[in-house]
Coordinates of C-alpha atoms and ligand atoms in Angstrom, one line a residue:
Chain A
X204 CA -6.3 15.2 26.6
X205 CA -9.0 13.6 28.3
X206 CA -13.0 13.2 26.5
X207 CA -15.3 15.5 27.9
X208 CA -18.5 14.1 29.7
X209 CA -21.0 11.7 28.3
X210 CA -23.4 8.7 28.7
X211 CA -22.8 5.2 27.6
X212 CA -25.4 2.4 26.6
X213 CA -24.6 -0.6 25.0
X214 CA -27.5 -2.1 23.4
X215 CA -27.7 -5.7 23.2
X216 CA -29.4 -6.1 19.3
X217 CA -29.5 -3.5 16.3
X218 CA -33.8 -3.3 17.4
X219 CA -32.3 -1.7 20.7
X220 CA -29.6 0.3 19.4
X221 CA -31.6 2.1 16.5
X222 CA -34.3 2.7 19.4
X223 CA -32.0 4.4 21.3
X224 CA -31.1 6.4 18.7
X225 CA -34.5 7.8 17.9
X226 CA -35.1 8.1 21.2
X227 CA -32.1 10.7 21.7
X228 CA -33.1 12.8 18.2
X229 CA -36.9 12.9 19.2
X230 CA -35.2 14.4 22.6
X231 CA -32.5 16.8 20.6
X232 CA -30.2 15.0 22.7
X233 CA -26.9 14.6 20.6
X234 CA -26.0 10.7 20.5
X235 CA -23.3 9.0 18.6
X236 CA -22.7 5.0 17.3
X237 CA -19.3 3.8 19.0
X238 CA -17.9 1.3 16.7
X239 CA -14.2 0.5 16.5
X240 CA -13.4 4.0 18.5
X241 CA -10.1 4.5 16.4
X242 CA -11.6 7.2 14.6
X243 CA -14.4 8.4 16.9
X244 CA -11.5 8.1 20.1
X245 CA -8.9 10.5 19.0
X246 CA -12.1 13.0 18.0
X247 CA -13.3 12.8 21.6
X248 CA -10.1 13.1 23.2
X249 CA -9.3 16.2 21.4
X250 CA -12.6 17.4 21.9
X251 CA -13.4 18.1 18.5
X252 CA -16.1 15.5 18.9
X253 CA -18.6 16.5 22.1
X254 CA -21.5 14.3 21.8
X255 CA -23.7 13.9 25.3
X256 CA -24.4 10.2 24.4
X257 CA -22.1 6.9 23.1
X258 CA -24.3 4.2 21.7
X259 CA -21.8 0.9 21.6
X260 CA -22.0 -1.5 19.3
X261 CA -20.0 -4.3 20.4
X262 CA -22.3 -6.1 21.6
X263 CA -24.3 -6.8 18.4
X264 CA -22.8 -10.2 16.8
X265 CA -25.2 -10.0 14.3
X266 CA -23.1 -7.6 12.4
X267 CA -20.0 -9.8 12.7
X268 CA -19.7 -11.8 9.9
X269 CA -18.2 -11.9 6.0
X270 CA -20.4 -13.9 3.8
X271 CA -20.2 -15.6 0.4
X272 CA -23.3 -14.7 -1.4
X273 CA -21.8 -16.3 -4.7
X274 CA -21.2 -13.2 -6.7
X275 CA -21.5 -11.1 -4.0
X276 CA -19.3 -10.7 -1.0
X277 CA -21.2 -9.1 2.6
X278 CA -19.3 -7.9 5.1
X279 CA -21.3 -7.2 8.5
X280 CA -20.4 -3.4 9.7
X281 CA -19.2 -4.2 13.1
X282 CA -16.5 -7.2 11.5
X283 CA -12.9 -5.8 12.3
X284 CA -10.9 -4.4 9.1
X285 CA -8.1 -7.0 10.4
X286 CA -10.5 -10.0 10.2
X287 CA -11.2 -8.5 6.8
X288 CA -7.7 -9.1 5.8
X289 CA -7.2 -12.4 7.4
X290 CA -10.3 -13.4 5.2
X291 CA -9.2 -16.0 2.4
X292 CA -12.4 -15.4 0.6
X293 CA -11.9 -11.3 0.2
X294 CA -8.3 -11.8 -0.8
X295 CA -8.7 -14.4 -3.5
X296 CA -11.9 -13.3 -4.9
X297 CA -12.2 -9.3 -4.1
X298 CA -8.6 -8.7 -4.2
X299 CA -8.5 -4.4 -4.9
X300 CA -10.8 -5.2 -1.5
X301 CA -8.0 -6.7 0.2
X302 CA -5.4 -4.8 -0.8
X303 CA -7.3 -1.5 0.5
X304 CA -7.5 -3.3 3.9
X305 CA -3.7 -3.6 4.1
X306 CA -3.5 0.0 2.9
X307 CA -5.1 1.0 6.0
X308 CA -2.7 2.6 9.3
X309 CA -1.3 -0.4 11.1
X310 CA -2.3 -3.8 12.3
X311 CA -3.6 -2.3 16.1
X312 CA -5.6 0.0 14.2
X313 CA -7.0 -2.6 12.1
X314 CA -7.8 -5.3 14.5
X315 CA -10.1 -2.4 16.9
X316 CA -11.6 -0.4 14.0
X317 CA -14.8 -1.8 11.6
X318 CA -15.3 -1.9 8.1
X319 CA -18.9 -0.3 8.9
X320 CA -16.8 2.6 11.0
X321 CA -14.6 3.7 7.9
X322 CA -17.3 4.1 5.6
X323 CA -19.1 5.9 8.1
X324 CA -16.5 8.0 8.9
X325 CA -16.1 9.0 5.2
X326 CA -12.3 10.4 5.9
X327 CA -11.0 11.9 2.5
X328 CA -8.1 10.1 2.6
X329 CA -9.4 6.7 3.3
X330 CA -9.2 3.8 1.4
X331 CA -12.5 1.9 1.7
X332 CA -15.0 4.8 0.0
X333 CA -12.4 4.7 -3.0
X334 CA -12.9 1.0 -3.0
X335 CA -16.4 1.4 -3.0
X336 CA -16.5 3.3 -5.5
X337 CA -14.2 1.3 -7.8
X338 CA -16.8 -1.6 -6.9
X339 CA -19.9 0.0 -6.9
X340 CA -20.4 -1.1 -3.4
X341 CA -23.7 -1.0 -2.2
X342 CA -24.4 0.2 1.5
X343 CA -27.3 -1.4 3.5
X344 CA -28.6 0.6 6.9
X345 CA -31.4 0.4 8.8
X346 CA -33.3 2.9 11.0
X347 CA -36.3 3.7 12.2
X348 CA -38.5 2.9 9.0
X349 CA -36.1 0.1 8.0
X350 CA -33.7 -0.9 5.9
X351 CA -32.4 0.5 2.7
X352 CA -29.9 0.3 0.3
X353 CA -27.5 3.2 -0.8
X354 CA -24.8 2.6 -3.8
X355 CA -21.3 4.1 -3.4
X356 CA -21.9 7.5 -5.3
X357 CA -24.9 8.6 -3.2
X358 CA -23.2 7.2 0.0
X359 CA -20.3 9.8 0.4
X360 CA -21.3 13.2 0.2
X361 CA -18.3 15.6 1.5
X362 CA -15.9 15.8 4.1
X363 CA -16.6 13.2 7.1
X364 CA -20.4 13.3 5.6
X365 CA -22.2 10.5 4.5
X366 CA -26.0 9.9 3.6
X367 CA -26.7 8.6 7.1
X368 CA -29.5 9.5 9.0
X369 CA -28.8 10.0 12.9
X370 CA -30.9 7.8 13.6
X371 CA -29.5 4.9 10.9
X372 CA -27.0 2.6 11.4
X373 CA -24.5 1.1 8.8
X374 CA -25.4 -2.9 9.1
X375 CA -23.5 -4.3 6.0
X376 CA -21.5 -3.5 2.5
X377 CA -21.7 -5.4 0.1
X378 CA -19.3 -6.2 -2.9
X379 CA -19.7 -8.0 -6.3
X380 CA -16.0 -10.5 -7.2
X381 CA -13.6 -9.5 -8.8
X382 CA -14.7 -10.4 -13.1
X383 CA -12.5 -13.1 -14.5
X384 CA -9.6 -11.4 -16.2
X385 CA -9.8 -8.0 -14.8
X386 CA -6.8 -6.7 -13.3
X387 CA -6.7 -4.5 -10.7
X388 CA -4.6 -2.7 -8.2
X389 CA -4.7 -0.1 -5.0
X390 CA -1.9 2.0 -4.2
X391 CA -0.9 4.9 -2.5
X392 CA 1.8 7.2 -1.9
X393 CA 2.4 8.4 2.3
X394 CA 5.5 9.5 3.6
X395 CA 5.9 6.5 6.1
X396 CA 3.7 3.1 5.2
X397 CA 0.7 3.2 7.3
X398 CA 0.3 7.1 7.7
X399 CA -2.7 8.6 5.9
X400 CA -2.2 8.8 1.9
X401 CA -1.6 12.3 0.0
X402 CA -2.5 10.5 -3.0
X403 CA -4.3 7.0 -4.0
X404 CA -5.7 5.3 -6.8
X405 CA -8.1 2.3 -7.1
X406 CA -7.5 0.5 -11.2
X407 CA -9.4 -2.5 -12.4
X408 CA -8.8 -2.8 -15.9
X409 CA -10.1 -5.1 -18.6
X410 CA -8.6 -6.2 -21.4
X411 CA -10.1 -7.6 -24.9
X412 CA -7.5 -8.8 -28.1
X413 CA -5.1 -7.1 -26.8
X414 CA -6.5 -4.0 -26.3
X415 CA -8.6 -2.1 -23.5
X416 CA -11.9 -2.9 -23.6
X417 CA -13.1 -1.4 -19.8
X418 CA -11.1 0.8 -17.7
X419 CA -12.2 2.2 -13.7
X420 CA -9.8 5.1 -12.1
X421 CA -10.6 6.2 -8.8
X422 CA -8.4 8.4 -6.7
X423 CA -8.6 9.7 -3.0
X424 CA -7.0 12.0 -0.6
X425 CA -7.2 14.3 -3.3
X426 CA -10.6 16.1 -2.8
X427 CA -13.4 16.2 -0.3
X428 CA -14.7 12.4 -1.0
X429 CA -12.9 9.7 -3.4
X430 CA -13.4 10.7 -7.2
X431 CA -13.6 8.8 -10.2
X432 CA -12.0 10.3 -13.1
X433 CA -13.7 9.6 -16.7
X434 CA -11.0 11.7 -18.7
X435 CA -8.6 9.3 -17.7
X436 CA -10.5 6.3 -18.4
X437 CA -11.6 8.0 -21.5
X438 CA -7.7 8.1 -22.9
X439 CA -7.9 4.4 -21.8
X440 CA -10.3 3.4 -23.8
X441 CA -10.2 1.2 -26.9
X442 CA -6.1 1.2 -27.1
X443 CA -3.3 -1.1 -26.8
X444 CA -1.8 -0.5 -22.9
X445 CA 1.4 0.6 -22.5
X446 CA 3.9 2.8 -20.0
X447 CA 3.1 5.8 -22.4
X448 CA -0.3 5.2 -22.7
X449 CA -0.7 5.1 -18.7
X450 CA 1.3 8.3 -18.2
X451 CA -0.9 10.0 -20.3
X452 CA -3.9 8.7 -19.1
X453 CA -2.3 10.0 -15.3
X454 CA -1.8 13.3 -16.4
X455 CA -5.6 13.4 -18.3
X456 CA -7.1 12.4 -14.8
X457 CA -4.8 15.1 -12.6
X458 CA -5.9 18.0 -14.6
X459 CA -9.3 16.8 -14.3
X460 CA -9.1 17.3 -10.5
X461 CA -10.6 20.4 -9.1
X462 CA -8.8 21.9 -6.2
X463 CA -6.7 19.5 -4.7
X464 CA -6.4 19.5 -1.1
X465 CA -3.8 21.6 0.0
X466 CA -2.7 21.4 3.7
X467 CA 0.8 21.2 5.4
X468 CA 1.6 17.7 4.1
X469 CA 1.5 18.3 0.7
X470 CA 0.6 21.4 -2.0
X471 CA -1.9 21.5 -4.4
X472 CA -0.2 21.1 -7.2
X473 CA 2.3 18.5 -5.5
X474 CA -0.9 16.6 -4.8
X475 CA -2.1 16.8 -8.8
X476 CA 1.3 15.3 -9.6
X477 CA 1.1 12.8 -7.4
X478 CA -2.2 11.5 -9.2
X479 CA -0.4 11.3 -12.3
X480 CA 1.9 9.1 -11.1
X481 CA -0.3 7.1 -8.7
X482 CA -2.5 6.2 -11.6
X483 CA 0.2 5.3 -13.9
X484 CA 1.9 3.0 -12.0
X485 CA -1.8 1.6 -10.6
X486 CA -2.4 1.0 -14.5
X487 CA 0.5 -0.5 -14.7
X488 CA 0.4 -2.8 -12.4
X489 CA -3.5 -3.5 -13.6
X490 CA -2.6 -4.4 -16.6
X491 CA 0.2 -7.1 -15.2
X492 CA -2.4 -8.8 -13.5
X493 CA -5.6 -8.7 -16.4
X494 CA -5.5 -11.7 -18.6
X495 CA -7.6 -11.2 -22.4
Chain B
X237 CA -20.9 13.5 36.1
X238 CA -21.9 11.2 34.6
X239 CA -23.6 7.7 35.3
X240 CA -20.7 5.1 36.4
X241 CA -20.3 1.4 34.7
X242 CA -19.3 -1.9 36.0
X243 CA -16.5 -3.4 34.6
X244 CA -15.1 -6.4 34.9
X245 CA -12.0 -7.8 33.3
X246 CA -9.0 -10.0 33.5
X247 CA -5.6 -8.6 33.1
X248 CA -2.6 -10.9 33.3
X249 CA -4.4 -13.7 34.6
X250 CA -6.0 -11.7 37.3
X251 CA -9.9 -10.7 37.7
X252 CA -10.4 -7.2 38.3
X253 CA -14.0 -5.1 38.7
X254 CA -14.2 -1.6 39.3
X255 CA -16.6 0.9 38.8
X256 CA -15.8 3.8 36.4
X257 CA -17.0 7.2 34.8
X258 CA -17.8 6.0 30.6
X259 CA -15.2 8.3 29.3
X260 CA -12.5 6.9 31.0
X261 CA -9.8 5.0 28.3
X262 CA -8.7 1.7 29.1
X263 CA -5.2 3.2 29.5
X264 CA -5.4 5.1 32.3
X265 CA -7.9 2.5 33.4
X266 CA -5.0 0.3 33.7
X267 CA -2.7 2.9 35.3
X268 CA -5.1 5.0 37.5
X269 CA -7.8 2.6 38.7
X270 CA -5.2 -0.8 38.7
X271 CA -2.0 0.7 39.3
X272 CA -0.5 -1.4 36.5
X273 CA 2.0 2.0 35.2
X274 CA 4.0 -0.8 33.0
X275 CA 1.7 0.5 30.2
X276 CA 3.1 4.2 29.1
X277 CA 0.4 7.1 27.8
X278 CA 1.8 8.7 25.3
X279 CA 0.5 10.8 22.2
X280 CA -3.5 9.8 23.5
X281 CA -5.0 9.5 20.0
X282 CA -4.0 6.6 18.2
X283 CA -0.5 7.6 16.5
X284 CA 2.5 6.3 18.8
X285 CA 1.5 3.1 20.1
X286 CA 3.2 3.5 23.5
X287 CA -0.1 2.0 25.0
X288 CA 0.2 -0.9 22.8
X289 CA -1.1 -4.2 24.9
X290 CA -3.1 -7.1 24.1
X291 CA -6.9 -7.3 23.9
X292 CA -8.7 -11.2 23.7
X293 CA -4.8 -11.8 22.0
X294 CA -4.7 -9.0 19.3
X295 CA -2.5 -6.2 20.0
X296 CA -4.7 -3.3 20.3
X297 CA -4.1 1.0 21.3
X298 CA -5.2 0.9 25.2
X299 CA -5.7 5.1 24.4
X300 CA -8.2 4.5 21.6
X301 CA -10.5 2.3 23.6
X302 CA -12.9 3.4 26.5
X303 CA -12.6 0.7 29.9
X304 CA -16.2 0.1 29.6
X305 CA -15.9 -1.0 26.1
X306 CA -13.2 -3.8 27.6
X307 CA -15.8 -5.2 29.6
X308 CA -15.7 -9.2 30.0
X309 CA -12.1 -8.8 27.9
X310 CA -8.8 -10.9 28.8
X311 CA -5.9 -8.4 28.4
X312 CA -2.1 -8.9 28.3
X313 CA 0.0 -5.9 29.4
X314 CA 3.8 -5.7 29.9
X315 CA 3.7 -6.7 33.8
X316 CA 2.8 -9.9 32.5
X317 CA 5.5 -11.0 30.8
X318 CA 8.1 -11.8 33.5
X319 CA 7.7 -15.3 34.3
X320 CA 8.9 -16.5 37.9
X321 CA 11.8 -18.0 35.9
X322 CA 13.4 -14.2 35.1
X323 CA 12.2 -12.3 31.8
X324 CA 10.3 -13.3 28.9
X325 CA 12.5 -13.7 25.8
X326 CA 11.3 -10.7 23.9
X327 CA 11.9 -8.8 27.0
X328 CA 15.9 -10.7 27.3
X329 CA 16.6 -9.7 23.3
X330 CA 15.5 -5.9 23.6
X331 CA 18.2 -6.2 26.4
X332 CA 20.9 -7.8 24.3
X333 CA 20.5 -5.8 20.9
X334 CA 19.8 -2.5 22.5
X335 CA 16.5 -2.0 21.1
X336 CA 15.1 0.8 24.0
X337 CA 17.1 4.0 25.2
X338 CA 14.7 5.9 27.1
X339 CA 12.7 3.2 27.6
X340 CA 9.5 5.2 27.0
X341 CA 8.0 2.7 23.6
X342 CA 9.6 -0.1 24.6
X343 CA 6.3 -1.6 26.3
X344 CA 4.1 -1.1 23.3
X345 CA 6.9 -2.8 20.9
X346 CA 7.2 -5.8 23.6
X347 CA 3.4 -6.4 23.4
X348 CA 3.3 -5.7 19.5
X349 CA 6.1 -8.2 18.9
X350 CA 5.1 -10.8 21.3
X351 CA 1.4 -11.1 19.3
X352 CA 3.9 -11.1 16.4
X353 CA 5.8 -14.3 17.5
X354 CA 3.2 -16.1 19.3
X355 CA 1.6 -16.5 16.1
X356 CA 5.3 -17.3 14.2
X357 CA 8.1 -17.7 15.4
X358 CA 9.9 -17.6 11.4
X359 CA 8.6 -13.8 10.5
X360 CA 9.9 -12.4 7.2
X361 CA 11.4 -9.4 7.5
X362 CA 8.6 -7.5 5.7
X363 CA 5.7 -9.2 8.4
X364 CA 8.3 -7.4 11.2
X365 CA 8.1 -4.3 10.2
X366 CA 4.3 -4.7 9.3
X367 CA 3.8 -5.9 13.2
X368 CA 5.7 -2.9 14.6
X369 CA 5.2 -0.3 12.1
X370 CA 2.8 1.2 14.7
X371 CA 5.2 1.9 17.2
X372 CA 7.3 5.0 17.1
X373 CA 10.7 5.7 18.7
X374 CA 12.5 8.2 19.1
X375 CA 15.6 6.8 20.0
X376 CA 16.9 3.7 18.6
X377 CA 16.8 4.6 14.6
X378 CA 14.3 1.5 15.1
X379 CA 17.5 -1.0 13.0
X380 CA 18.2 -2.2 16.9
X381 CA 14.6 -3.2 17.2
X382 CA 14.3 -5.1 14.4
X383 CA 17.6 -6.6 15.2
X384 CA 15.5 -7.6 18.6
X385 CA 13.0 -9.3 17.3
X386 CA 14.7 -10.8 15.1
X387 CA 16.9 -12.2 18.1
X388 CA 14.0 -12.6 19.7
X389 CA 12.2 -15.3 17.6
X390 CA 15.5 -17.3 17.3
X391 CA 15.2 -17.1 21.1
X392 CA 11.5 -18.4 21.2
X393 CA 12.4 -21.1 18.7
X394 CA 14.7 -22.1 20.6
X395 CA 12.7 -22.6 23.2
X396 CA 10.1 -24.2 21.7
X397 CA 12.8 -27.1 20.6
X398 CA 13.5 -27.9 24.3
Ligands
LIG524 C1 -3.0 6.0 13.9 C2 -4.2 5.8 13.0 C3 -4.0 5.6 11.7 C4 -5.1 5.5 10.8 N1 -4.9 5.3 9.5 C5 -5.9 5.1 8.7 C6 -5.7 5.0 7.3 O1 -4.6 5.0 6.8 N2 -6.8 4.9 6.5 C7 -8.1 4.9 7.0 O2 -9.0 4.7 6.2 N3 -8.3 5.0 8.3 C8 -7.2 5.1 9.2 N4 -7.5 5.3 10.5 C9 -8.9 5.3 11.0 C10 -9.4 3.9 11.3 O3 -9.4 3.2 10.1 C11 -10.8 3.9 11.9 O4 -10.9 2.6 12.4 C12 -12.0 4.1 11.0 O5 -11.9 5.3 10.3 C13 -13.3 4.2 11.8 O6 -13.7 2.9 12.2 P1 -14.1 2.6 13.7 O7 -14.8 1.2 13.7 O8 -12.9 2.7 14.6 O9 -15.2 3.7 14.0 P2 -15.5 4.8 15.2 O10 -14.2 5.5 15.4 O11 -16.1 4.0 16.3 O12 -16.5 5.6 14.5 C14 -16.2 6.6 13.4 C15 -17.5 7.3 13.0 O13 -18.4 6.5 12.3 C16 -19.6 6.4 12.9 N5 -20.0 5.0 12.8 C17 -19.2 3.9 13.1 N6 -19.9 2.7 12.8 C18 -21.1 3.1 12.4 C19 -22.2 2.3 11.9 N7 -22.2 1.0 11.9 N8 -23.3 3.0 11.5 C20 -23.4 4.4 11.5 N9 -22.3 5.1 12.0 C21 -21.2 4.5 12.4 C22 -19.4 6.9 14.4 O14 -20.5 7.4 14.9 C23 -18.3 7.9 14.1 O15 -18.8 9.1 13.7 C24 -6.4 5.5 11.4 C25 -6.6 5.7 12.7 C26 -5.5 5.8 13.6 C27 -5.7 6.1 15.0

């Protein structure tokens, strides 16, 4: 299992990498970022991947960084997912952030792949789009004709697909702090911690007299990109939280999935089930942590 | 074939520069073009962490890395963790609590757990299994490597008291 043939530049500054890249599609030459390589790697080694070109990253240090922008947190594409969760200021003040990092395969994996890489990768079962959606996280990248921004719900569109141009590259996300009071929470269920999830949910939930006032469910691994689900934040809404409450709300959200994945891992309707009880016990646990 | 790349790195200690094809992975870099074999190839896309070493001192998957992306990095594989004064003490607990069989993991778990206690030697149970919950084997039931490290890090305390 060896890649097949291709040619390597490593561009010293994002001007020089997206030149590159336009260079290669004026030319029809296939050419293809290398961030992190644990995604990108295993794809060229079993050859599903077969670009003729690898345009390296590494080298830009101007997309290593995580900044406080007051109510808004940045994270520079090329910053490693485990200096993400070694970050005080994502754990404290973007927690459902943080706790989708440590969702995420094993430490190696962490410390060589990006945050940039696993939004670009879009993987169905991957925990940063559901963050991003959750968050509304916005998505800068710059190509060619410059820089733009793209929120979470435009950014994934199916299967390994995101909005990116060829030619554009993934500079930054970016992430509003966690509201005062809101509770939140990110689990999954995998057969063995660290594989990939057959079921997740993202929560923040908000809390008013007693009663909920604001409610988010987002789930992944489930269908071809992350999906939020309004019927169960609909049976949320305006009532007292409880265990009862959350189970129902679960159950609203799984029959509002269509077509589950179904591959050898896990059924259809085993993975349906498993959003029930993902978002009940993500509710749950929400509700532990929201104050109001 | 394609175009071939400089590379130059230190490995153990030691400055190395060769000249390689881009698509070659810094694990059979290490193996093929070094001739350090201490560092095993195993499933080749991510999953068992037999290639496990050390990259600028985080462990990192050798087999999900090209060389040329290693350029200018300092690496840490199992051939340097022998000292002239007999094996490291990661290396001395494996021995004593039986945690390898085959033999075939038990590089990646050395590297993965000597990150792990250069950065503590007091891990919680939990950070263990977080450090080395990469690592597959297929031997051990994995309860005789935990029982390692665990031995280990009492060893390296030790140490650090004398
Ligand atoms: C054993 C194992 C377990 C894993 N478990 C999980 C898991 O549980 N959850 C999870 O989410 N992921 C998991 N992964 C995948 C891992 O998180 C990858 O790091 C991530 O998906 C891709 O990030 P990368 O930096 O390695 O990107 P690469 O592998 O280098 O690139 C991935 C893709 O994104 C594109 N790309 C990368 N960066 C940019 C950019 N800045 N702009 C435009 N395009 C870009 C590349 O061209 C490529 O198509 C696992 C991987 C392995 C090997």
């Amino acid at each position: 299992m060896k890649p097949a043939p291709f040619d390597y530049y490593a561009p010293e500054s994002l001007a020089d990498a997206i030149a590159l890249l336009a260079k290669f599609d004026d030319e029809g030459v296939e050419a293809k970022i290398l961030a992190g390589g644990q995604s990108l790697m295993p794809m060229l080694s079993l050859r599903v991947a077969r670009p003729e070109v690898l345009v390296d990253l590494r080298k830009l240090a101007e997309l290593h960084y995580i900044r406080d922008e007051g109510d808004t947190i940045a994270i520079g594409s090329m910053t490693s997912k485990r200096a993400a969760e070694e970050s005080a200021l994502i754990r404290e003040r973007q927690p459902l952030f943080h706790d989708a990092t440590m969702n995420i395969g094993h430490l190696p994996i962490r410390a060589h792949g990006t945050v940039g890489g696993s939004f670009a990768h879009a993987d169905p079962a991957a925990e940063y789009p559901a963050a991003a959606i959750a968050l509304d996280m916005q998505m800068k990248a710059v190509g060619p004709d410059g820089a733009r921004v793209i929120g979470a719900r435009d950014f994934f569109v199916t299967y390994l697909t995101t909005d990116l141009a060829a030619t554009e590259v993934l500079t930054e996300v970016r992430m509003p702090v966690l509201a005062p009071g809101t509770g939140w929470s990110f689990r999954e269920i995998s057969r063995r911690k660290g594989d990939f999830a057959l079921a997740g949910a993202a929560v923040l939930l908000s809390l008013a007299g007693g009663r909920i006032s604001d409610s988010r469910v987002v789930v992944f691994a489930v269908n071809a990109t992350a999906v939020r689900l309004p019927a169960a934040e609909q049976v949320l809404r305006g009532q007292a939280p409880g265990e009862a409450l959350f189970r129902e709300a679960g159950l609203a959200g799984a029959a509002e999935i269509e077509e589950p994945i179904a591959d050898v891992h896990a059924s259809a309707d085993f993975r349906r089930h498993l959003v029930s009880v993902v978002v009940a016990r993500g509710l749950a646990e929400a509700q532990s942590r929201a104050r109001g | 074939m394609a175009q071939l790349h400089r590379v130059r790195l230190t490995v153990n200690g030691r400055e190395y520069e060769r000249e390689v094809e881009p698509r070659m992975t810094l694990v059979d870099f290490l193996r093929h073009e070094l001739g350090l074999t201490g560092t095993h190839v195993g499933c080749e896309h991510g999953v068992c962490g037999a290639c496990t070493i050390i990259k600028n001192g985080q462990a990192v998957r050798a087999c999900l890395m090209l060389a040329v992306q290693a350029d200018g990095a300092e690496l840490r594989t199992v051939e340097g963790l022998a000292g002239a004064d007999g094996l490291h003490p990661v290396q001395q607990a494996f021995i004593e609590k039986h945690g390898l069989q085959c033999g075939f993991c038990t590089p990646g778990f050395l590297m993965s757990t000597v990150e792990l206690l250069e950065g503590t030697t007091s891990p919680g149970e939990e950070q263990i299994r977080e450090a080395i919950g990469g690592n597959i084997c297929r031997c051990t039931g994995y309860q005789s490597i935990l029982e390692s490290v665990e031995l280990a890090a009492q060893k390296m305390r030790a140490g650090q008291g004398s």
